[in-house]
Short mmCIF file of C-alpha atoms and ligand atoms in Angstrom, two decimals:
data_model
loop_
_atom_site.label_atom_id
_atom_site.label_comp_id
_atom_site.label_asym_id
_atom_site.label_seq_id
_atom_site.Cartn_x
_atom_site.Cartn_y
_atom_site.Cartn_z
CA MET A 23 -18.62 -17.59 8.35
CA THR A 24 -16.25 -16.24 10.95
CA LEU A 25 -12.63 -15.25 10.55
CA ASN A 26 -11.13 -14.61 13.93
CA VAL A 27 -8.65 -11.85 14.54
CA ASN A 28 -5.39 -13.63 14.93
CA THR A 29 -3.05 -12.41 17.62
CA LEU A 30 0.63 -12.97 18.17
CA ARG A 31 1.47 -16.00 20.20
CA PRO A 32 3.61 -14.80 23.10
CA LEU A 33 7.30 -15.56 23.01
CA SER A 34 7.47 -18.65 25.16
CA GLY A 35 11.05 -19.61 24.49
CA THR A 36 10.20 -23.07 23.14
CA GLY A 37 9.27 -22.73 19.47
CA ARG A 38 11.75 -21.68 16.81
CA LYS A 39 11.90 -17.93 16.41
CA LEU A 40 10.86 -16.12 13.25
CA TYR A 41 11.84 -12.57 12.34
CA ILE A 42 10.34 -10.91 9.29
CA GLU A 43 11.08 -7.59 7.67
CA THR A 44 8.80 -5.93 5.11
CA TYR A 45 9.56 -3.59 2.21
CA GLY A 46 7.32 -2.16 -0.51
CA CYS A 47 3.60 -1.53 -0.60
CA GLN A 48 0.73 -2.28 1.76
CA MET A 49 0.07 -5.49 -0.14
CA ASN A 50 3.41 -6.71 1.16
CA VAL A 51 2.54 -5.62 4.69
CA GLY A 52 -0.65 -7.67 4.38
CA ASP A 53 1.25 -10.65 2.99
CA THR A 54 3.68 -10.55 5.90
CA GLU A 55 0.72 -10.88 8.26
CA ILE A 56 -0.45 -13.94 6.30
CA VAL A 57 3.06 -15.43 6.46
CA VAL A 58 3.27 -14.94 10.24
CA SER A 59 -0.13 -16.60 10.55
CA LEU A 60 0.97 -19.60 8.47
CA MET A 61 4.28 -19.95 10.31
CA GLN A 62 2.65 -19.61 13.72
CA ARG A 63 0.45 -22.59 12.85
CA GLU A 64 3.67 -24.54 12.41
CA GLY A 65 4.85 -23.59 15.89
CA TYR A 66 7.15 -20.69 15.07
CA VAL A 67 7.07 -17.72 17.41
CA TYR A 68 7.52 -14.20 16.16
CA THR A 69 10.37 -12.03 17.39
CA GLU A 70 11.07 -8.37 16.71
CA ARG A 71 14.84 -8.82 16.79
CA ALA A 72 16.74 -10.39 13.88
CA GLU A 73 19.58 -11.17 16.32
CA ASP A 74 17.32 -13.61 18.23
CA ALA A 75 15.86 -15.36 15.21
CA ASP A 76 16.31 -18.88 13.86
CA VAL A 77 14.56 -17.91 10.64
CA VAL A 78 14.85 -14.46 9.02
CA LEU A 79 12.47 -13.66 6.19
CA ILE A 80 12.69 -10.51 4.06
CA ASN A 81 9.53 -9.59 2.16
CA THR A 82 10.84 -7.62 -0.79
CA CYS A 83 9.87 -5.02 -3.40
CA SER A 84 11.05 -4.59 -7.01
CA ILE A 85 9.15 -1.45 -7.99
CA ARG A 86 12.25 0.72 -8.46
CA ASP A 87 15.95 -0.12 -8.60
CA ASN A 88 16.69 1.61 -5.28
CA ALA A 89 14.13 -0.66 -3.56
CA GLU A 90 16.12 -3.68 -4.72
CA GLN A 91 19.48 -2.11 -3.84
CA ARG A 92 18.37 -1.67 -0.23
CA ILE A 93 17.52 -5.34 -0.03
CA TRP A 94 20.88 -6.46 -1.44
CA GLY A 95 22.42 -4.36 1.33
CA ARG A 96 20.24 -6.04 3.94
CA LEU A 97 21.22 -9.46 2.61
CA ALA A 98 24.89 -8.64 3.14
CA GLU A 99 24.08 -7.81 6.78
CA MET A 100 22.27 -11.13 7.13
CA ARG A 101 25.38 -12.95 5.89
CA SER A 102 27.38 -11.43 8.72
CA LEU A 103 24.62 -12.25 11.22
CA ARG A 104 24.83 -15.87 10.05
CA LYS A 105 28.52 -15.96 10.99
CA ARG A 106 27.43 -15.34 14.56
CA ARG A 107 24.40 -17.65 14.32
CA PRO A 108 25.30 -20.72 12.28
CA GLY A 109 22.16 -22.55 11.21
CA LEU A 110 20.26 -19.33 10.69
CA VAL A 111 17.81 -19.70 7.79
CA VAL A 112 17.48 -16.65 5.52
CA GLY A 113 14.53 -16.41 3.14
CA ILE A 114 13.55 -13.92 0.47
CA LEU A 115 9.83 -13.44 -0.16
CA GLY A 116 7.77 -11.17 -2.38
CA CYS A 117 8.37 -9.39 -5.64
CA MET A 118 12.16 -9.59 -5.76
CA ALA A 119 12.01 -13.31 -5.04
CA GLU A 120 9.72 -13.67 -8.02
CA ARG A 121 11.84 -11.51 -10.31
CA LEU A 122 15.36 -12.56 -9.33
CA ARG A 123 15.07 -16.17 -8.19
CA GLU A 124 18.19 -17.36 -10.06
CA LYS A 125 20.35 -14.43 -9.06
CA LEU A 126 19.29 -14.78 -5.41
CA LEU A 127 20.49 -18.37 -5.33
CA GLU A 128 23.80 -17.75 -7.06
CA GLY A 129 27.11 -18.40 -5.32
CA ALA A 130 27.43 -17.22 -1.75
CA SER A 131 24.32 -15.03 -1.63
CA GLY A 132 23.45 -16.59 1.71
CA VAL A 133 19.83 -17.15 0.69
CA ASP A 134 18.27 -20.47 1.74
CA VAL A 135 14.64 -19.92 0.82
CA VAL A 136 13.05 -18.10 -2.13
CA ALA A 137 9.25 -17.83 -2.11
CA GLY A 138 7.15 -15.78 -4.52
CA PRO A 139 3.93 -13.98 -3.53
CA ASP A 140 1.68 -16.95 -4.37
CA ALA A 141 3.82 -19.61 -2.65
CA TYR A 142 3.39 -18.74 1.03
CA ARG A 143 1.29 -21.80 1.90
CA ASP A 144 4.35 -23.79 0.92
CA LEU A 145 6.67 -21.73 3.12
CA PRO A 146 6.78 -24.05 6.16
CA ARG A 147 7.94 -26.87 3.85
CA LEU A 148 10.50 -24.64 2.16
CA VAL A 149 11.92 -23.57 5.52
CA ARG A 150 12.08 -27.21 6.68
CA GLU A 151 14.05 -28.05 3.56
CA ALA A 152 16.50 -25.27 4.37
CA GLU A 153 16.75 -26.40 7.99
CA ALA A 154 17.68 -29.83 6.70
CA GLY A 155 20.59 -28.25 4.82
CA GLY A 156 18.96 -27.83 1.40
CA ARG A 157 17.37 -24.92 -0.37
CA GLY A 158 13.65 -24.21 -0.55
CA VAL A 159 12.43 -22.58 -3.74
CA ASN A 160 8.89 -21.92 -4.98
CA VAL A 161 8.09 -19.00 -7.25
CA LEU A 162 5.04 -20.41 -9.02
CA LEU A 163 2.43 -17.77 -9.67
CA SER A 164 -1.20 -18.76 -9.35
CA THR A 165 -4.38 -17.57 -11.05
CA GLU A 166 -6.46 -18.40 -7.98
CA GLU A 167 -4.53 -17.96 -4.73
CA THR A 168 -6.00 -15.20 -2.53
CA TYR A 169 -5.24 -16.66 0.94
CA ALA A 170 -8.96 -15.99 1.41
CA GLU A 171 -9.57 -17.96 4.59
CA ILE A 172 -6.30 -17.25 6.38
CA ALA A 173 -6.69 -14.85 9.29
CA PRO A 174 -3.66 -12.53 9.19
CA VAL A 175 -1.72 -11.93 12.41
CA ARG A 176 -2.06 -8.18 12.98
CA LEU A 177 1.42 -6.80 13.47
CA ASP A 178 0.49 -3.09 13.43
CA ARG A 179 -1.07 -3.37 16.87
CA ASN A 180 -2.59 0.06 17.16
CA GLY A 181 -5.75 -2.03 17.36
CA VAL A 182 -7.74 0.65 15.55
CA SER A 183 -7.06 0.45 11.84
CA ALA A 184 -6.23 -2.57 9.71
CA PHE A 185 -5.61 -3.43 6.08
CA VAL A 186 -7.70 -6.08 4.38
CA ALA A 187 -6.49 -7.48 1.04
CA ILE A 188 -9.39 -7.91 -1.39
CA MET A 189 -7.51 -8.87 -4.53
CA ARG A 190 -4.09 -9.80 -5.85
CA GLY A 191 -2.10 -9.31 -9.02
CA CYS A 192 -2.56 -6.81 -11.82
CA ASN A 193 -3.57 -7.08 -15.49
CA ASN A 194 -2.98 -3.49 -16.49
CA TYR A 195 0.57 -3.70 -17.80
CA CYS A 196 1.44 -0.03 -17.49
CA SER A 197 4.54 -0.02 -19.67
CA TYR A 198 6.96 1.04 -16.87
CA CYS A 199 5.69 -1.31 -14.17
CA VAL A 200 7.03 -4.62 -12.89
CA VAL A 201 4.01 -5.56 -10.75
CA PRO A 202 2.13 -7.67 -13.37
CA TYR A 203 5.29 -9.80 -13.71
CA THR A 204 5.98 -10.20 -9.99
CA ARG A 205 2.40 -10.58 -8.77
CA GLY A 206 0.76 -12.36 -11.66
CA ARG A 207 -2.80 -12.21 -12.94
CA GLU A 208 -5.44 -10.18 -11.21
CA ARG A 209 -7.84 -12.17 -9.03
CA SER A 210 -10.45 -11.15 -6.48
CA ARG A 211 -10.93 -12.65 -3.06
CA ASP A 212 -14.26 -14.19 -2.09
CA ALA A 213 -16.56 -11.42 -0.78
CA ALA A 214 -17.90 -13.38 2.18
CA THR A 215 -14.40 -13.87 3.60
CA ILE A 216 -13.66 -10.15 3.23
CA VAL A 217 -16.84 -9.12 5.04
CA ALA A 218 -16.18 -11.75 7.73
CA GLU A 219 -12.65 -10.45 8.29
CA ALA A 220 -13.88 -6.84 8.55
CA GLN A 221 -16.68 -7.90 10.92
CA SER A 222 -14.28 -9.71 13.21
CA LEU A 223 -11.94 -6.72 13.22
CA PHE A 224 -14.86 -4.50 14.22
CA ASP A 225 -15.95 -6.97 16.93
CA ASN A 226 -12.40 -6.82 18.29
CA GLY A 227 -12.41 -3.06 18.62
CA TYR A 228 -11.01 -2.00 15.26
CA ARG A 229 -12.71 1.09 13.84
CA GLU A 230 -11.17 1.38 10.39
CA VAL A 231 -10.42 -1.01 7.55
CA THR A 232 -8.57 -0.20 4.33
CA LEU A 233 -9.49 -2.48 1.43
CA LEU A 234 -6.36 -3.19 -0.57
CA GLY A 235 -5.51 -4.12 -4.13
CA GLN A 236 -3.43 -2.82 -7.04
CA ASN A 237 -6.63 -1.74 -8.76
CA VAL A 238 -9.53 -2.13 -6.35
CA ASN A 239 -12.21 -0.78 -8.63
CA SER A 240 -11.88 -3.74 -10.94
CA TYR A 241 -12.76 -6.09 -8.04
CA ARG A 242 -15.36 -8.69 -9.04
CA THR A 243 -16.53 -12.06 -7.73
CA GLY A 244 -19.80 -13.40 -9.14
CA GLU A 245 -22.41 -10.69 -8.69
CA VAL A 246 -20.29 -8.57 -6.35
CA ASP A 247 -18.40 -5.66 -7.90
CA PHE A 248 -16.34 -3.10 -5.98
CA PRO A 249 -19.13 -0.62 -5.11
CA GLU A 250 -21.24 -3.54 -3.83
CA LEU A 251 -18.35 -4.92 -1.76
CA LEU A 252 -17.68 -1.48 -0.32
CA ARG A 253 -21.35 -1.14 0.63
CA ARG A 254 -21.37 -4.56 2.33
CA VAL A 255 -18.29 -3.72 4.40
CA ALA A 256 -19.56 -0.23 5.28
CA GLU A 257 -22.89 -1.72 6.41
CA ILE A 258 -21.14 -3.65 9.19
CA SER A 259 -21.49 -0.54 11.35
CA PRO A 260 -21.70 3.24 10.95
CA LEU A 261 -18.83 3.26 13.47
CA LEU A 262 -16.53 1.38 11.09
CA ARG A 263 -14.61 3.62 8.72
CA VAL A 264 -13.84 2.15 5.33
CA ARG A 265 -11.01 3.23 3.04
CA PHE A 266 -9.58 1.68 -0.10
CA ALA A 267 -6.47 1.84 -2.30
CA THR A 268 -5.52 1.96 -5.08
CA SER A 269 -8.02 3.12 -7.70
CA HIS A 270 -7.18 3.22 -11.38
CA PRO A 271 -8.60 6.34 -13.09
CA LYS A 272 -9.94 4.33 -16.02
CA ASP A 273 -12.28 2.41 -13.66
CA MET A 274 -13.33 5.26 -11.36
CA SER A 275 -17.07 4.82 -11.99
CA ASP A 276 -20.04 7.02 -11.12
CA ARG A 277 -21.54 4.01 -9.33
CA LEU A 278 -18.54 3.94 -6.99
CA LEU A 279 -18.81 7.68 -6.29
CA ASP A 280 -22.53 7.30 -5.69
CA THR A 281 -21.96 4.49 -3.18
CA MET A 282 -19.29 6.53 -1.38
CA ALA A 283 -21.46 9.63 -1.20
CA SER A 284 -24.41 7.64 0.17
CA MET A 285 -22.49 6.27 3.18
CA PRO A 286 -20.78 8.72 5.50
CA ASN A 287 -18.50 6.05 6.99
CA ILE A 288 -16.83 5.47 3.61
CA CYS A 289 -13.96 7.91 3.92
CA ARG A 290 -13.80 11.12 1.89
CA SER A 291 -10.44 10.30 0.44
CA ILE A 292 -9.46 8.97 -2.98
CA HIS A 293 -5.99 8.00 -4.09
CA LEU A 294 -6.05 8.37 -7.88
CA PRO A 295 -2.58 7.96 -9.42
CA ALA A 296 -2.23 10.22 -12.46
CA GLN A 297 1.44 9.34 -13.24
CA SER A 298 1.59 12.19 -15.80
CA GLY A 299 -0.45 15.19 -16.92
CA ALA A 300 0.24 14.75 -20.64
CA THR A 301 -1.98 12.60 -22.83
CA THR A 302 0.92 11.73 -25.15
CA MET A 303 2.89 10.48 -22.16
CA LEU A 304 -0.09 8.57 -20.70
CA GLU A 305 -0.29 6.76 -24.02
CA ARG A 306 3.38 5.70 -23.83
CA MET A 307 2.73 4.59 -20.28
CA ASN A 308 -0.24 2.48 -21.46
CA ARG A 309 -2.44 4.04 -18.80
CA LYS A 310 -5.59 3.81 -20.99
CA TYR A 311 -6.93 7.31 -20.19
CA THR A 312 -6.25 10.87 -21.31
CA ARG A 313 -5.61 14.05 -19.35
CA GLU A 314 -9.19 15.11 -20.16
CA TRP A 315 -10.66 11.82 -18.93
CA TYR A 316 -8.67 12.13 -15.71
CA LEU A 317 -9.83 15.70 -15.12
CA GLY A 318 -13.39 14.60 -15.88
CA ARG A 319 -13.14 12.02 -13.09
CA ILE A 320 -11.77 14.65 -10.70
CA ALA A 321 -14.74 16.88 -11.55
CA ALA A 322 -17.08 13.95 -10.86
CA ILE A 323 -15.47 13.34 -7.46
CA ARG A 324 -15.93 17.02 -6.58
CA ARG A 325 -19.57 16.92 -7.72
CA TRP A 326 -20.44 13.92 -5.56
CA MET A 327 -18.23 14.75 -2.57
CA PRO A 328 -17.01 18.35 -2.45
CA ASP A 329 -15.12 17.60 0.78
CA CYS A 330 -13.20 14.60 -0.63
CA SER A 331 -9.40 14.73 -0.49
CA ILE A 332 -7.55 13.64 -3.61
CA THR A 333 -4.04 12.22 -3.60
CA THR A 334 -1.89 10.82 -6.39
CA ASP A 335 1.29 9.17 -7.67
CA LEU A 336 3.51 10.91 -10.24
CA ILE A 337 6.52 9.74 -12.24
CA ALA A 338 9.16 12.20 -13.48
CA GLY A 339 11.34 11.50 -16.51
CA PHE A 340 9.68 8.52 -18.14
CA SER A 341 10.76 7.58 -21.67
CA GLY A 342 10.81 10.46 -24.14
CA GLU A 343 9.39 12.98 -21.65
CA THR A 344 9.63 16.46 -23.19
CA GLU A 345 9.78 19.77 -21.32
CA GLU A 346 6.23 20.39 -22.55
CA GLU A 347 4.95 17.06 -21.17
CA HIS A 348 6.61 17.78 -17.84
CA ALA A 349 4.96 21.23 -17.80
CA GLN A 350 1.62 19.51 -18.32
CA THR A 351 2.21 17.37 -15.23
CA LEU A 352 2.83 20.55 -13.21
CA SER A 353 -0.31 22.16 -14.64
CA LEU A 354 -2.38 19.05 -13.87
CA MET A 355 -1.16 19.20 -10.28
CA ARG A 356 -2.24 22.86 -10.02
CA GLU A 357 -5.58 22.16 -11.64
CA VAL A 358 -6.41 19.29 -9.26
CA GLY A 359 -4.76 20.83 -6.19
CA TYR A 360 -3.64 17.51 -4.71
CA ASP A 361 -3.73 17.16 -0.94
CA PHE A 362 -0.77 14.79 -1.06
CA ALA A 363 1.34 12.94 -3.63
CA TYR A 364 3.91 10.15 -3.87
CA MET A 365 6.48 11.35 -6.41
CA PHE A 366 9.08 9.19 -8.15
CA LYS A 367 11.90 9.39 -10.61
CA TYR A 368 11.42 6.87 -13.41
CA SER A 369 13.44 3.72 -12.84
CA GLU A 370 13.67 1.30 -15.75
CA ARG A 371 12.65 -2.24 -14.79
CA PRO A 372 13.96 -5.30 -16.66
CA GLY A 373 11.29 -7.23 -18.54
CA THR A 374 8.73 -4.43 -18.75
CA PHE A 375 7.38 -3.17 -22.08
CA ALA A 376 9.25 0.10 -21.60
CA GLN A 377 12.57 -1.65 -21.03
CA ARG A 378 12.07 -3.77 -24.13
CA HIS A 379 10.66 -1.16 -26.51
CA LEU A 380 11.15 2.37 -25.20
CA ALA A 381 14.39 4.16 -24.39
CA ASP A 382 15.25 5.34 -20.88
CA ASP A 383 16.46 8.53 -22.52
CA VAL A 384 15.82 11.39 -20.11
CA PRO A 385 19.23 12.30 -18.63
CA GLU A 386 19.60 11.69 -14.91
CA GLU A 387 20.07 15.38 -14.06
CA VAL A 388 16.92 16.29 -16.03
CA LYS A 389 14.92 13.60 -14.20
CA SER A 390 16.19 14.95 -10.87
CA ARG A 391 15.42 18.55 -11.72
CA ARG A 392 11.88 17.68 -12.88
CA LEU A 393 11.25 15.60 -9.78
CA GLN A 394 12.43 18.51 -7.63
CA GLU A 395 10.00 20.84 -9.42
CA ILE A 396 7.16 18.40 -8.85
CA ILE A 397 8.07 18.04 -5.16
CA ALA A 398 8.36 21.80 -4.66
CA LEU A 399 4.96 22.40 -6.25
CA GLN A 400 3.36 19.62 -4.20
CA ASN A 401 4.76 21.12 -0.99
CA GLU A 402 3.00 24.33 -1.92
CA LEU A 403 -0.29 22.58 -2.79
CA GLY A 404 -0.15 20.38 0.30
CA LEU A 405 0.42 23.31 2.63
CA ALA A 406 -2.44 25.21 0.98
CA SER A 407 -4.71 22.20 1.46
CA TYR A 408 -3.82 21.91 5.17
CA ARG A 409 -4.21 25.67 5.66
CA ARG A 410 -7.74 25.56 4.24
CA ASP A 411 -8.66 23.21 7.09
CA VAL A 412 -7.66 25.67 9.82
CA GLY A 413 -10.84 26.92 11.53
CA ARG A 414 -12.87 23.89 10.37
CA GLU A 415 -14.21 21.02 12.45
CA PHE A 416 -13.57 17.35 11.76
CA GLU A 417 -14.45 14.00 13.23
CA VAL A 418 -11.14 12.40 14.16
CA LEU A 419 -10.63 8.69 14.76
CA VAL A 420 -7.96 8.45 17.45
CA GLU A 421 -5.21 5.99 16.55
CA GLY A 422 -2.58 6.53 19.19
CA GLU A 423 -0.50 8.85 21.29
CA SER A 424 1.30 11.64 19.52
CA LYS A 425 4.90 10.61 18.88
CA ARG A 426 6.20 13.94 20.15
CA ASP A 427 4.14 14.32 23.32
CA ALA A 428 2.33 11.60 25.27
CA ARG A 429 -0.15 14.17 26.58
CA GLN A 430 -1.47 14.47 23.07
CA LEU A 431 -3.40 12.07 20.86
CA SER A 432 -3.05 11.54 17.17
CA GLY A 433 -5.73 10.45 14.72
CA ARG A 434 -7.01 11.08 11.23
CA THR A 435 -9.86 12.85 9.55
CA SER A 436 -12.10 11.15 7.02
CA GLN A 437 -9.89 12.93 4.45
CA ASN A 438 -6.91 10.98 5.83
CA LYS A 439 -5.09 13.97 7.31
CA VAL A 440 -3.29 13.50 10.61
CA VAL A 441 -4.62 15.58 13.53
CA VAL A 442 -2.84 16.06 16.86
CA PHE A 443 -4.74 17.42 19.89
CA ASP A 444 -4.62 17.46 23.70
CA ARG A 445 -5.70 14.16 25.17
CA GLY A 446 -8.18 15.37 27.82
CA SER A 447 -10.24 12.32 28.75
CA HIS A 448 -10.25 10.86 25.24
CA ARG A 449 -9.05 7.40 24.37
CA ILE A 450 -7.55 5.49 21.47
CA GLY A 451 -10.27 4.09 19.17
CA GLU A 452 -12.73 6.91 19.92
CA TYR A 453 -14.24 9.39 17.51
CA VAL A 454 -13.61 12.96 18.67
CA ARG A 455 -14.86 16.22 17.13
CA VAL A 456 -11.86 18.50 16.75
CA ARG A 457 -11.59 22.14 15.69
CA ILE A 458 -8.42 22.80 13.71
CA THR A 459 -6.29 25.64 15.07
CA GLY A 460 -3.04 25.30 13.12
CA CYS A 461 -1.01 23.17 10.75
CA THR A 462 2.24 22.25 9.10
CA ALA A 463 2.42 20.78 5.57
CA ALA A 464 1.73 17.29 6.93
CA THR A 465 -0.13 17.66 10.25
CA LEU A 466 -3.18 19.48 11.56
CA PHE A 467 -3.30 20.69 15.17
CA GLY A 468 -6.58 21.20 16.95
CA GLU A 469 -8.69 21.09 20.10
CA ALA A 470 -11.40 18.66 21.05
CA ILE A 471 -14.82 20.29 21.06
CA GLU A 472 -16.78 18.16 23.50
N1 LIG F 27 -1.34 -0.18 -8.64
C1 LIG F 27 -1.09 1.12 -8.23
C2 LIG F 27 0.31 1.43 -7.73
C3 LIG F 27 1.42 0.50 -7.97
S1 LIG F 27 3.07 0.94 -7.63
C4 LIG F 27 -1.44 2.02 -9.38
O1 LIG F 27 -1.54 1.60 -10.50
O2 LIG F 27 -1.65 3.16 -9.13
C5 LIG F 27 3.05 2.52 -6.90
C6 LIG F 27 3.59 3.61 -7.75
O3 LIG F 27 4.95 3.40 -8.07
C7 LIG F 27 2.93 3.77 -9.10
O4 LIG F 27 1.70 4.41 -9.02
C8 LIG F 27 3.96 4.57 -9.85
O5 LIG F 27 3.78 5.95 -9.63
C9 LIG F 27 5.26 4.14 -9.22
N2 LIG F 27 6.05 3.31 -10.13
C10 LIG F 27 5.72 2.11 -10.66
N3 LIG F 27 6.70 1.67 -11.47
C11 LIG F 27 7.69 2.62 -11.46
C12 LIG F 27 8.96 2.74 -12.12
N4 LIG F 27 9.40 1.81 -12.94
N5 LIG F 27 9.70 3.86 -11.85
C13 LIG F 27 9.24 4.81 -11.02
N6 LIG F 27 8.05 4.75 -10.39
C14 LIG F 27 7.28 3.66 -10.60
FE1 LIG F 28 1.62 -1.25 -12.06
FE2 LIG F 28 -0.18 -0.10 -13.61
FE3 LIG F 28 -0.77 -2.37 -12.34
FE4 LIG F 28 -0.50 -0.11 -10.98
S1 LIG F 28 -2.08 -0.54 -12.52
S2 LIG F 28 0.36 -2.11 -10.44
S3 LIG F 28 1.12 0.95 -12.06
S4 LIG F 28 0.74 -2.13 -13.96
FE1 LIG F 29 6.80 -3.42 -4.56
FE2 LIG F 29 5.67 -5.65 -5.26
FE3 LIG F 29 4.29 -3.84 -3.94
S1 LIG F 29 7.07 -4.49 -6.48
S2 LIG F 29 5.19 -1.95 -4.60
S3 LIG F 29 6.02 -4.94 -3.18
S4 LIG F 29 3.52 -5.20 -5.51
#
């Protein structure tokens, strides 16, 4: 099987022009590339300017209230754009479309198309309906759709690293989280199509793929589980780096760690969201592990791969959080010594278990103060982690020019840390051995060795 790398059709001025904007997680970024692929088949050409477009699509996120607020703001801007471009079709895709279909179509919202995450094959029809003056709506969730055989149009265009979706949906029902409701049941994509997509990326010069899902370690199709899939992708070439996100701590198996350790091109980097350091809190969150289990998995990672970086997600101020539970989150962070973390203030989401059964009872100023303490500690831990790398050597995959200085290149280590160094005769897409000479809390600076 082959799955060709799909490229953007050049703007020829004939076809109708499509502009698409993406919010939320990498899954959404991947979905946008599927949507562009599907719309290109129908003759639409992609444009980077909303002002030039005939069709504007917004791929949305519902994870926290502020994510949705941003999109309502964007929609208001689209309404004023429409005044200047009558006939403009505006569509809402993704998680917010799924969650707020009725509200999005109310009154003068200015929305013509609403398509949920499993309805993108239907999108050309929905847009045609809107172009004919109607409204196109499809928010049906599927138990099977994985867009397995659709070659995404790569919009990132660094030509070096790409995301490959391996599954969709989520069955975990963490009590605070909206994703199981917006994305539907978990399902895994056929393994052969994943390997074919990674192979074609490699053949086209890509040197890194990130396998994506809400909970990649529960991937399974037939006989192929996640460690096996990872091995098959990593076997494409020792020159192809393989990453994955996100892992759920409850499924972080020894078999996975063993597979990672046995193949040097599987990156030494694990994103393992803890959410909280207190077992009592983890129970309210329905995370299905304890603090001790989590720390046991961290110890296992360190045993198999002492050089592996560990990153996480943390939520401050979830229902009933006591000062003691918050202190346990801080102590967990110290104990693990995270290299990096995404840190959030709890935002109650309509329809979730927490919204229905648990009170959002931590006062706003307490949430903010706790989040600030978490951020301040992580800044400390992050800087310490980067400082430990000074004087060490790493293999860096070059991804592009440094944003600050075109005479410098920027790439990442296997541990996923950004490294900036003088270009010399090196090129994008190459592996370069770099000695680290300095750092900030988010970047390493170094010099090429050969
Ligand atoms: N599937 C992944 C991540 C999904 S969303 C996982 O389980 O790890 C990314 C992060 O957003 C979550 O890890 C969590 O930290 C955060 N998040 C999810 N729902 C939230 C909410 N209601 N309020 C604040 N943060 C939330
Ligand atoms: Fe949300 Fe939990 Fe699923 Fe992650 S595992 S997407 S946090 S329900
Ligand atoms: Fe947001 Fe949906 Fe992703 S809610 S984080 S875009 S799965």
